[in-house]
């Protein structure tokens, strides 16, 4: 909440080829302490995915002095997160990065987007519909079987064109779809705001399923029913529920 009692989202995290990009609200009408509080909450909620990650941090046009910059570093250090670069349009903030020995860059079209604006801040040029913690257009497609001992981690949705064998694990910020049999462990909705995530498979025989912060063990009749067919697991009223999943069939038109 801001001083007027209106809700805002101050943190968004986007996956890039070099790691994760964390963008912090640079609206000066919002106290930086509130921005840091939301950052801490987001990282705590998604700790399983974020811990020991590599982040670039984009601060837009917010000016940070030493105390605020140190507070920012302390939060990332708490989760063993490495800061690869600070992206800032303000000299004073880049100076703090230099003093801390962290590489820094000016904002550009490749490493940032227009400044975030808090909902209700009065800037009509801001993003509509609010901002979201992840860029969901970056699903990870795996065109093979995930074998025992392999751990796949991705910040949004994961699609496997193959099986997930016993001893394998997938940790996804969003949903997981397996065009095959799941015998290993699946943890979906691990981005801290993942109650709406689902797990779908042609055959679900997992050792364990997790959605958000709820876990279901695989040694149950429901999860190992050989006649179940394709199923979808979702979170309903704090419980993981299985429903029949019928992948839609269509006919190609020439």
PDB file of N, CA and C in Angstrom, residues 93-179:
ATOM      1  N   UNK A  93      23.282   6.718  -8.307  1.00  0.00           N
ATOM      2  CA  UNK A  93      23.042   5.283  -8.115  1.00  0.00           C
ATOM      3  C   UNK A  93      24.155   4.467  -8.757  1.00  0.00           C
ATOM      4  N   UNK A  94      24.591   4.854  -9.939  1.00  0.00           N
ATOM      5  CA  UNK A  94      25.694   4.141 -10.591  1.00  0.00           C
ATOM      6  C   UNK A  94      26.976   4.284  -9.782  1.00  0.00           C
ATOM      7  N   UNK A  95      27.138   5.416  -9.109  1.00  0.00           N
ATOM      8  CA  UNK A  95      28.325   5.615  -8.262  1.00  0.00           C
ATOM      9  C   UNK A  95      28.322   4.643  -7.088  1.00  0.00           C
ATOM     10  N   UNK A  96      27.139   4.393  -6.524  1.00  0.00           N
ATOM     11  CA  UNK A  96      27.048   3.425  -5.431  1.00  0.00           C
ATOM     12  C   UNK A  96      27.404   2.022  -5.911  1.00  0.00           C
ATOM     13  N   UNK A  97      26.977   1.696  -7.125  1.00  0.00           N
ATOM     14  CA  UNK A  97      27.323   0.387  -7.693  1.00  0.00           C
ATOM     15  C   UNK A  97      28.836   0.275  -7.881  1.00  0.00           C
ATOM     16  N   UNK A  98      29.434   1.345  -8.366  1.00  0.00           N
ATOM     17  CA  UNK A  98      30.884   1.340  -8.581  1.00  0.00           C
ATOM     18  C   UNK A  98      31.624   1.144  -7.269  1.00  0.00           C
ATOM     19  N   UNK A  99      31.189   1.844  -6.223  1.00  0.00           N
ATOM     20  CA  UNK A  99      31.826   1.715  -4.914  1.00  0.00           C
ATOM     21  C   UNK A  99      31.699   0.297  -4.356  1.00  0.00           C
ATOM     22  N   UNK A 100      30.590  -0.362  -4.709  1.00  0.00           N
ATOM     23  CA  UNK A 100      30.359  -1.727  -4.223  1.00  0.00           C
ATOM     24  C   UNK A 100      31.029  -2.777  -5.115  1.00  0.00           C
ATOM     25  N   UNK A 101      31.663  -2.325  -6.212  1.00  0.00           N
ATOM     26  CA  UNK A 101      32.323  -3.260  -7.117  1.00  0.00           C
ATOM     27  C   UNK A 101      31.375  -4.036  -8.002  1.00  0.00           C
ATOM     28  N   UNK A 102      30.194  -3.460  -8.261  1.00  0.00           N
ATOM     29  CA  UNK A 102      29.196  -4.122  -9.093  1.00  0.00           C
ATOM     30  C   UNK A 102      29.157  -3.451 -10.463  1.00  0.00           C
ATOM     31  N   UNK A 103      29.219  -4.206 -11.554  1.00  0.00           N
ATOM     32  CA  UNK A 103      29.111  -3.586 -12.886  1.00  0.00           C
ATOM     33  C   UNK A 103      27.804  -2.820 -13.025  1.00  0.00           C
ATOM     34  N   UNK A 104      27.831  -1.767 -13.832  1.00  0.00           N
ATOM     35  CA  UNK A 104      26.621  -0.961 -14.010  1.00  0.00           C
ATOM     36  C   UNK A 104      26.487  -0.556 -15.468  1.00  0.00           C
ATOM     37  N   UNK A 105      25.231  -0.310 -15.865  1.00  0.00           N
ATOM     38  CA  UNK A 105      24.920   0.069 -17.238  1.00  0.00           C
ATOM     39  C   UNK A 105      23.855   1.153 -17.244  1.00  0.00           C
ATOM     40  N   UNK A 106      23.860   1.914 -18.310  1.00  0.00           N
ATOM     41  CA  UNK A 106      22.749   2.827 -18.556  1.00  0.00           C
ATOM     42  C   UNK A 106      21.581   2.038 -19.128  1.00  0.00           C
ATOM     43  N   UNK A 107      20.330   2.453 -18.863  1.00  0.00           N
ATOM     44  CA  UNK A 107      19.183   1.756 -19.459  1.00  0.00           C
ATOM     45  C   UNK A 107      19.213   1.858 -20.982  1.00  0.00           C
ATOM     46  N   UNK A 108      18.788   0.768 -21.657  1.00  0.00           N
ATOM     47  CA  UNK A 108      18.622   0.795 -23.100  1.00  0.00           C
ATOM     48  C   UNK A 108      17.511  -0.161 -23.482  1.00  0.00           C
ATOM     49  N   UNK A 109      17.193  -0.245 -24.752  1.00  0.00           N
ATOM     50  CA  UNK A 109      16.063  -1.064 -25.189  1.00  0.00           C
ATOM     51  C   UNK A 109      16.285  -2.547 -24.954  1.00  0.00           C
ATOM     52  N   UNK A 110      17.530  -2.977 -24.805  1.00  0.00           N
ATOM     53  CA  UNK A 110      17.811  -4.388 -24.605  1.00  0.00           C
ATOM     54  C   UNK A 110      17.710  -4.801 -23.131  1.00  0.00           C
ATOM     55  N   UNK A 111      18.068  -3.901 -22.226  1.00  0.00           N
ATOM     56  CA  UNK A 111      18.129  -4.326 -20.829  1.00  0.00           C
ATOM     57  C   UNK A 111      17.042  -3.750 -19.941  1.00  0.00           C
ATOM     58  N   UNK A 112      16.091  -3.014 -20.511  1.00  0.00           N
ATOM     59  CA  UNK A 112      15.039  -2.443 -19.682  1.00  0.00           C
ATOM     60  C   UNK A 112      13.813  -2.121 -20.511  1.00  0.00           C
ATOM     61  N   UNK A 113      12.802  -1.620 -19.853  1.00  0.00           N
ATOM     62  CA  UNK A 113      11.568  -1.153 -20.466  1.00  0.00           C
ATOM     63  C   UNK A 113      11.231   0.187 -19.831  1.00  0.00           C
ATOM     64  N   UNK A 114      10.195   0.907 -20.322  1.00  0.00           N
ATOM     65  CA  UNK A 114       9.831   2.175 -19.706  1.00  0.00           C
ATOM     66  C   UNK A 114       9.598   2.025 -18.207  1.00  0.00           C
ATOM     67  N   UNK A 115       9.836   3.110 -17.463  1.00  0.00           N
ATOM     68  CA  UNK A 115       9.763   3.064 -16.001  1.00  0.00           C
ATOM     69  C   UNK A 115       8.414   2.572 -15.520  1.00  0.00           C
ATOM     70  N   UNK A 116       8.452   1.735 -14.461  1.00  0.00           N
ATOM     71  CA  UNK A 116       7.218   1.280 -13.849  1.00  0.00           C
ATOM     72  C   UNK A 116       6.529   2.443 -13.149  1.00  0.00           C
ATOM     73  N   UNK A 117       5.207   2.440 -13.172  1.00  0.00           N
ATOM     74  CA  UNK A 117       4.437   3.470 -12.495  1.00  0.00           C
ATOM     75  C   UNK A 117       3.432   2.793 -11.590  1.00  0.00           C
ATOM     76  N   UNK A 118       3.322   3.244 -10.355  1.00  0.00           N
ATOM     77  CA  UNK A 118       2.388   2.642  -9.418  1.00  0.00           C
ATOM     78  C   UNK A 118       0.968   2.876  -9.858  1.00  0.00           C
ATOM     79  N   UNK A 119       0.112   1.854  -9.654  1.00  0.00           N
ATOM     80  CA  UNK A 119      -1.295   2.002  -9.965  1.00  0.00           C
ATOM     81  C   UNK A 119      -1.877   3.107  -9.108  1.00  0.00           C
ATOM     82  N   UNK A 120      -2.602   4.038  -9.740  1.00  0.00           N
ATOM     83  CA  UNK A 120      -3.210   5.125  -9.002  1.00  0.00           C
ATOM     84  C   UNK A 120      -2.273   6.270  -8.718  1.00  0.00           C
ATOM     85  N   UNK A 121      -1.070   6.273  -9.326  1.00  0.00           N
ATOM     86  CA  UNK A 121      -0.120   7.340  -9.056  1.00  0.00           C
ATOM     87  C   UNK A 121      -0.444   8.599  -9.843  1.00  0.00           C
ATOM     88  N   UNK A 122      -1.366   8.458 -10.833  1.00  0.00           N
ATOM     89  CA  UNK A 122      -1.771   9.633 -11.595  1.00  0.00           C
ATOM     90  C   UNK A 122      -1.091   9.751 -12.930  1.00  0.00           C
ATOM     91  N   UNK A 123      -0.124   8.892 -13.253  1.00  0.00           N
ATOM     92  CA  UNK A 123       0.552   8.941 -14.549  1.00  0.00           C
ATOM     93  C   UNK A 123      -0.250   8.130 -15.547  1.00  0.00           C
ATOM     94  N   UNK A 124      -0.931   8.806 -16.465  1.00  0.00           N
ATOM     95  CA  UNK A 124      -1.795   8.121 -17.417  1.00  0.00           C
ATOM     96  C   UNK A 124      -1.008   7.372 -18.479  1.00  0.00           C
ATOM     97  N   UNK A 125       0.301   7.597 -18.541  1.00  0.00           N
ATOM     98  CA  UNK A 125       1.118   6.896 -19.534  1.00  0.00           C
ATOM     99  C   UNK A 125       1.686   5.601 -18.989  1.00  0.00           C
ATOM    100  N   UNK A 126       1.351   5.264 -17.750  1.00  0.00           N
ATOM    101  CA  UNK A 126       1.873   4.054 -17.131  1.00  0.00           C
ATOM    102  C   UNK A 126       1.213   2.818 -17.696  1.00  0.00           C
ATOM    103  N   UNK A 127       1.711   1.630 -17.342  1.00  0.00           N
ATOM    104  CA  UNK A 127       1.167   0.382 -17.856  1.00  0.00           C
ATOM    105  C   UNK A 127      -0.239   0.145 -17.355  1.00  0.00           C
ATOM    106  N   UNK A 128      -1.109  -0.351 -18.219  1.00  0.00           N
ATOM    107  CA  UNK A 128      -2.479  -0.626 -17.828  1.00  0.00           C
ATOM    108  C   UNK A 128      -2.590  -2.016 -17.219  1.00  0.00           C
ATOM    109  N   UNK A 129      -3.503  -2.133 -16.258  1.00  0.00           N
ATOM    110  CA  UNK A 129      -3.754  -3.444 -15.674  1.00  0.00           C
ATOM    111  C   UNK A 129      -2.710  -3.856 -14.669  1.00  0.00           C
ATOM    112  N   UNK A 130      -1.824  -2.959 -14.271  1.00  0.00           N
ATOM    113  CA  UNK A 130      -0.812  -3.311 -13.295  1.00  0.00           C
ATOM    114  C   UNK A 130       0.340  -4.060 -13.907  1.00  0.00           C
ATOM    115  N   UNK A 131       1.338  -4.402 -13.089  1.00  0.00           N
ATOM    116  CA  UNK A 131       2.484  -5.166 -13.556  1.00  0.00           C
ATOM    117  C   UNK A 131       2.452  -6.529 -12.894  1.00  0.00           C
ATOM    118  N   UNK A 132       3.226  -7.450 -13.423  1.00  0.00           N
ATOM    119  CA  UNK A 132       3.182  -8.819 -12.950  1.00  0.00           C
ATOM    120  C   UNK A 132       4.586  -9.279 -12.597  1.00  0.00           C
ATOM    121  N   UNK A 133       4.700 -10.242 -11.666  1.00  0.00           N
ATOM    122  CA  UNK A 133       6.021 -10.630 -11.192  1.00  0.00           C
ATOM    123  C   UNK A 133       6.852 -11.392 -12.200  1.00  0.00           C
ATOM    124  N   UNK A 134       6.234 -11.970 -13.228  1.00  0.00           N
ATOM    125  CA  UNK A 134       6.977 -12.704 -14.232  1.00  0.00           C
ATOM    126  C   UNK A 134       6.470 -12.388 -15.623  1.00  0.00           C
ATOM    127  N   UNK A 135       7.361 -12.517 -16.592  1.00  0.00           N
ATOM    128  CA  UNK A 135       6.997 -12.375 -17.996  1.00  0.00           C
ATOM    129  C   UNK A 135       6.607 -13.769 -18.492  1.00  0.00           C
ATOM    130  N   UNK A 136       5.294 -14.025 -18.624  1.00  0.00           N
ATOM    131  CA  UNK A 136       4.825 -15.389 -18.860  1.00  0.00           C
ATOM    132  C   UNK A 136       4.941 -15.842 -20.303  1.00  0.00           C
ATOM    133  N   UNK A 137       5.549 -15.037 -21.178  1.00  0.00           N
ATOM    134  CA  UNK A 137       5.681 -15.412 -22.584  1.00  0.00           C
ATOM    135  C   UNK A 137       6.927 -16.250 -22.838  1.00  0.00           C
ATOM    136  N   UNK A 138       7.604 -16.706 -21.801  1.00  0.00           N
ATOM    137  CA  UNK A 138       8.889 -17.367 -21.974  1.00  0.00           C
ATOM    138  C   UNK A 138       8.874 -18.799 -21.452  1.00  0.00           C
ATOM    139  N   UNK A 139       7.920 -19.586 -21.915  1.00  0.00           N
ATOM    140  CA  UNK A 139       7.856 -20.991 -21.526  1.00  0.00           C
ATOM    141  C   UNK A 139       9.089 -21.739 -22.029  1.00  0.00           C
ATOM    142  N   UNK A 140       9.491 -22.761 -21.273  1.00  0.00           N
ATOM    143  CA  UNK A 140      10.672 -23.552 -21.598  1.00  0.00           C
ATOM    144  C   UNK A 140      10.202 -24.888 -22.159  1.00  0.00           C
ATOM    145  N   UNK A 141      10.570 -25.185 -23.417  1.00  0.00           N
ATOM    146  CA  UNK A 141      10.199 -26.432 -24.065  1.00  0.00           C
ATOM    147  C   UNK A 141      11.373 -27.413 -23.993  1.00  0.00           C
ATOM    148  N   UNK A 142      11.086 -28.591 -23.454  1.00  0.00           N
ATOM    149  CA  UNK A 142      12.100 -29.639 -23.336  1.00  0.00           C
ATOM    150  C   UNK A 142      11.667 -30.785 -24.242  1.00  0.00           C
ATOM    151  N   UNK A 143      12.418 -31.018 -25.313  1.00  0.00           N
ATOM    152  CA  UNK A 143      12.037 -32.028 -26.307  1.00  0.00           C
ATOM    153  C   UNK A 143      12.800 -33.333 -26.075  1.00  0.00           C
ATOM    154  N   UNK A 144      12.673 -33.847 -24.878  1.00  0.00           N
ATOM    155  CA  UNK A 144      13.343 -35.088 -24.518  1.00  0.00           C
ATOM    156  C   UNK A 144      12.800 -35.545 -23.168  1.00  0.00           C
ATOM    157  N   UNK A 145      13.169 -36.753 -22.769  1.00  0.00           N
ATOM    158  CA  UNK A 145      12.821 -37.252 -21.443  1.00  0.00           C
ATOM    159  C   UNK A 145      13.772 -36.653 -20.397  1.00  0.00           C
ATOM    160  N   UNK A 146      13.220 -36.253 -19.275  1.00  0.00           N
ATOM    161  CA  UNK A 146      14.031 -35.760 -18.160  1.00  0.00           C
ATOM    162  C   UNK A 146      14.401 -36.968 -17.310  1.00  0.00           C
ATOM    163  N   UNK A 147      15.684 -37.249 -17.232  1.00  0.00           N
ATOM    164  CA  UNK A 147      16.145 -38.495 -16.633  1.00  0.00           C
ATOM    165  C   UNK A 147      16.485 -38.346 -15.152  1.00  0.00           C
ATOM    166  N   UNK A 148      16.613 -39.485 -14.486  1.00  0.00           N
ATOM    167  CA  UNK A 148      16.910 -39.517 -13.056  1.00  0.00           C
ATOM    168  C   UNK A 148      18.173 -38.712 -12.739  1.00  0.00           C
ATOM    169  N   UNK A 149      18.096 -37.908 -11.693  1.00  0.00           N
ATOM    170  CA  UNK A 149      19.231 -37.082 -11.287  1.00  0.00           C
ATOM    171  C   UNK A 149      19.221 -35.690 -11.890  1.00  0.00           C
ATOM    172  N   UNK A 150      18.403 -35.463 -12.912  1.00  0.00           N
ATOM    173  CA  UNK A 150      18.340 -34.142 -13.532  1.00  0.00           C
ATOM    174  C   UNK A 150      17.321 -33.265 -12.805  1.00  0.00           C
ATOM    175  N   UNK A 151      17.693 -31.990 -12.610  1.00  0.00           N
ATOM    176  CA  UNK A 151      16.800 -30.999 -12.005  1.00  0.00           C
ATOM    177  C   UNK A 151      16.651 -29.848 -12.992  1.00  0.00           C
ATOM    178  N   UNK A 152      15.439 -29.593 -13.432  1.00  0.00           N
ATOM    179  CA  UNK A 152      15.141 -28.508 -14.363  1.00  0.00           C
ATOM    180  C   UNK A 152      14.480 -27.375 -13.585  1.00  0.00           C
ATOM    181  N   UNK A 153      15.045 -26.170 -13.668  1.00  0.00           N
ATOM    182  CA  UNK A 153      14.465 -24.999 -13.009  1.00  0.00           C
ATOM    183  C   UNK A 153      14.202 -23.924 -14.065  1.00  0.00           C
ATOM    184  N   UNK A 154      12.989 -23.361 -14.040  1.00  0.00           N
ATOM    185  CA  UNK A 154      12.656 -22.298 -14.985  1.00  0.00           C
ATOM    186  C   UNK A 154      11.665 -21.348 -14.330  1.00  0.00           C
ATOM    187  N   UNK A 155      11.767 -20.060 -14.704  1.00  0.00           N
ATOM    188  CA  UNK A 155      11.004 -19.037 -13.983  1.00  0.00           C
ATOM    189  C   UNK A 155       9.547 -18.938 -14.403  1.00  0.00           C
ATOM    190  N   UNK A 156       9.151 -19.533 -15.546  1.00  0.00           N
ATOM    191  CA  UNK A 156       7.737 -19.513 -15.924  1.00  0.00           C
ATOM    192  C   UNK A 156       7.273 -20.941 -16.192  1.00  0.00           C
ATOM    193  N   UNK A 157       6.517 -21.131 -17.275  1.00  0.00           N
ATOM    194  CA  UNK A 157       5.945 -22.442 -17.571  1.00  0.00           C
ATOM    195  C   UNK A 157       6.972 -23.377 -18.204  1.00  0.00           C
ATOM    196  N   UNK A 158       6.785 -24.684 -17.989  1.00  0.00           N
ATOM    197  CA  UNK A 158       7.657 -25.707 -18.564  1.00  0.00           C
ATOM    198  C   UNK A 158       6.801 -26.726 -19.306  1.00  0.00           C
ATOM    199  N   UNK A 159       7.206 -27.051 -20.538  1.00  0.00           N
ATOM    200  CA  UNK A 159       6.526 -28.066 -21.339  1.00  0.00           C
ATOM    201  C   UNK A 159       7.540 -29.148 -21.684  1.00  0.00           C
ATOM    202  N   UNK A 160       7.211 -30.389 -21.356  1.00  0.00           N
ATOM    203  CA  UNK A 160       8.109 -31.519 -21.621  1.00  0.00           C
ATOM    204  C   UNK A 160       7.475 -32.414 -22.672  1.00  0.00           C
ATOM    205  N   UNK A 161       8.155 -32.583 -23.802  1.00  0.00           N
ATOM    206  CA  UNK A 161       7.716 -33.526 -24.833  1.00  0.00           C
ATOM    207  C   UNK A 161       8.470 -34.828 -24.611  1.00  0.00           C
ATOM    208  N   UNK A 162       8.048 -35.551 -23.589  1.00  0.00           N
ATOM    209  CA  UNK A 162       8.714 -36.770 -23.167  1.00  0.00           C
ATOM    210  C   UNK A 162       8.258 -37.097 -21.755  1.00  0.00           C
ATOM    211  N   UNK A 163       8.991 -37.976 -21.082  1.00  0.00           N
ATOM    212  CA  UNK A 163       8.644 -38.374 -19.724  1.00  0.00           C
ATOM    213  C   UNK A 163       9.479 -37.610 -18.695  1.00  0.00           C
ATOM    214  N   UNK A 164       9.034 -37.667 -17.461  1.00  0.00           N
ATOM    215  CA  UNK A 164       9.829 -37.200 -16.322  1.00  0.00           C
ATOM    216  C   UNK A 164      10.060 -38.429 -15.451  1.00  0.00           C
ATOM    217  N   UNK A 165      11.267 -38.995 -15.525  1.00  0.00           N
ATOM    218  CA  UNK A 165      11.549 -40.262 -14.871  1.00  0.00           C
ATOM    219  C   UNK A 165      11.668 -40.123 -13.364  1.00  0.00           C
ATOM    220  N   UNK A 166      11.539 -41.246 -12.673  1.00  0.00           N
ATOM    221  CA  UNK A 166      11.754 -41.274 -11.230  1.00  0.00           C
ATOM    222  C   UNK A 166      13.160 -40.777 -10.923  1.00  0.00           C
ATOM    223  N   UNK A 167      13.278 -39.927  -9.905  1.00  0.00           N
ATOM    224  CA  UNK A 167      14.566 -39.345  -9.552  1.00  0.00           C
ATOM    225  C   UNK A 167      14.853 -38.029 -10.227  1.00  0.00           C
ATOM    226  N   UNK A 168      13.983 -37.625 -11.169  1.00  0.00           N
ATOM    227  CA  UNK A 168      14.110 -36.314 -11.833  1.00  0.00           C
ATOM    228  C   UNK A 168      13.179 -35.316 -11.157  1.00  0.00           C
ATOM    229  N   UNK A 169      13.481 -34.036 -11.308  1.00  0.00           N
ATOM    230  CA  UNK A 169      12.658 -32.999 -10.697  1.00  0.00           C
ATOM    231  C   UNK A 169      12.534 -31.806 -11.627  1.00  0.00           C
ATOM    232  N   UNK A 170      11.339 -31.216 -11.685  1.00  0.00           N
ATOM    233  CA  UNK A 170      11.108 -29.966 -12.396  1.00  0.00           C
ATOM    234  C   UNK A 170      10.579 -28.945 -11.409  1.00  0.00           C
ATOM    235  N   UNK A 171      11.226 -27.784 -11.364  1.00  0.00           N
ATOM    236  CA  UNK A 171      10.802 -26.672 -10.514  1.00  0.00           C
ATOM    237  C   UNK A 171      10.460 -25.520 -11.441  1.00  0.00           C
ATOM    238  N   UNK A 172       9.195 -25.119 -11.447  1.00  0.00           N
ATOM    239  CA  UNK A 172       8.731 -24.106 -12.391  1.00  0.00           C
ATOM    240  C   UNK A 172       8.053 -22.952 -11.662  1.00  0.00           C
ATOM    241  N   UNK A 173       8.289 -21.744 -12.173  1.00  0.00           N
ATOM    242  CA  UNK A 173       7.582 -20.597 -11.625  1.00  0.00           C
ATOM    243  C   UNK A 173       6.114 -20.626 -11.973  1.00  0.00           C
ATOM    244  N   UNK A 174       5.772 -21.236 -13.121  1.00  0.00           N
ATOM    245  CA  UNK A 174       4.387 -21.320 -13.566  1.00  0.00           C
ATOM    246  C   UNK A 174       3.894 -22.752 -13.605  1.00  0.00           C
ATOM    247  N   UNK A 175       3.179 -23.098 -14.682  1.00  0.00           N
ATOM    248  CA  UNK A 175       2.599 -24.426 -14.829  1.00  0.00           C
ATOM    249  C   UNK A 175       3.582 -25.383 -15.504  1.00  0.00           C
ATOM    250  N   UNK A 176       3.291 -26.690 -15.379  1.00  0.00           N
ATOM    251  CA  UNK A 176       4.107 -27.731 -16.012  1.00  0.00           C
ATOM    252  C   UNK A 176       3.184 -28.653 -16.811  1.00  0.00           C
ATOM    253  N   UNK A 177       3.491 -28.829 -18.091  1.00  0.00           N
ATOM    254  CA  UNK A 177       2.737 -29.733 -18.954  1.00  0.00           C
ATOM    255  C   UNK A 177       3.698 -30.794 -19.485  1.00  0.00           C
ATOM    256  N   UNK A 178       3.352 -32.049 -19.261  1.00  0.00           N
ATOM    257  CA  UNK A 178       4.214 -33.160 -19.670  1.00  0.00           C
ATOM    258  C   UNK A 178       3.456 -34.018 -20.675  1.00  0.00           C
ATOM    259  N   UNK A 179       3.955 -34.070 -21.904  1.00  0.00           N
ATOM    260  CA  UNK A 179       3.353 -34.906 -22.938  1.00  0.00           C
ATOM    261  C   UNK A 179       3.999 -36.278 -22.839  1.00  0.00           C
TER     262      UNK A 179
END
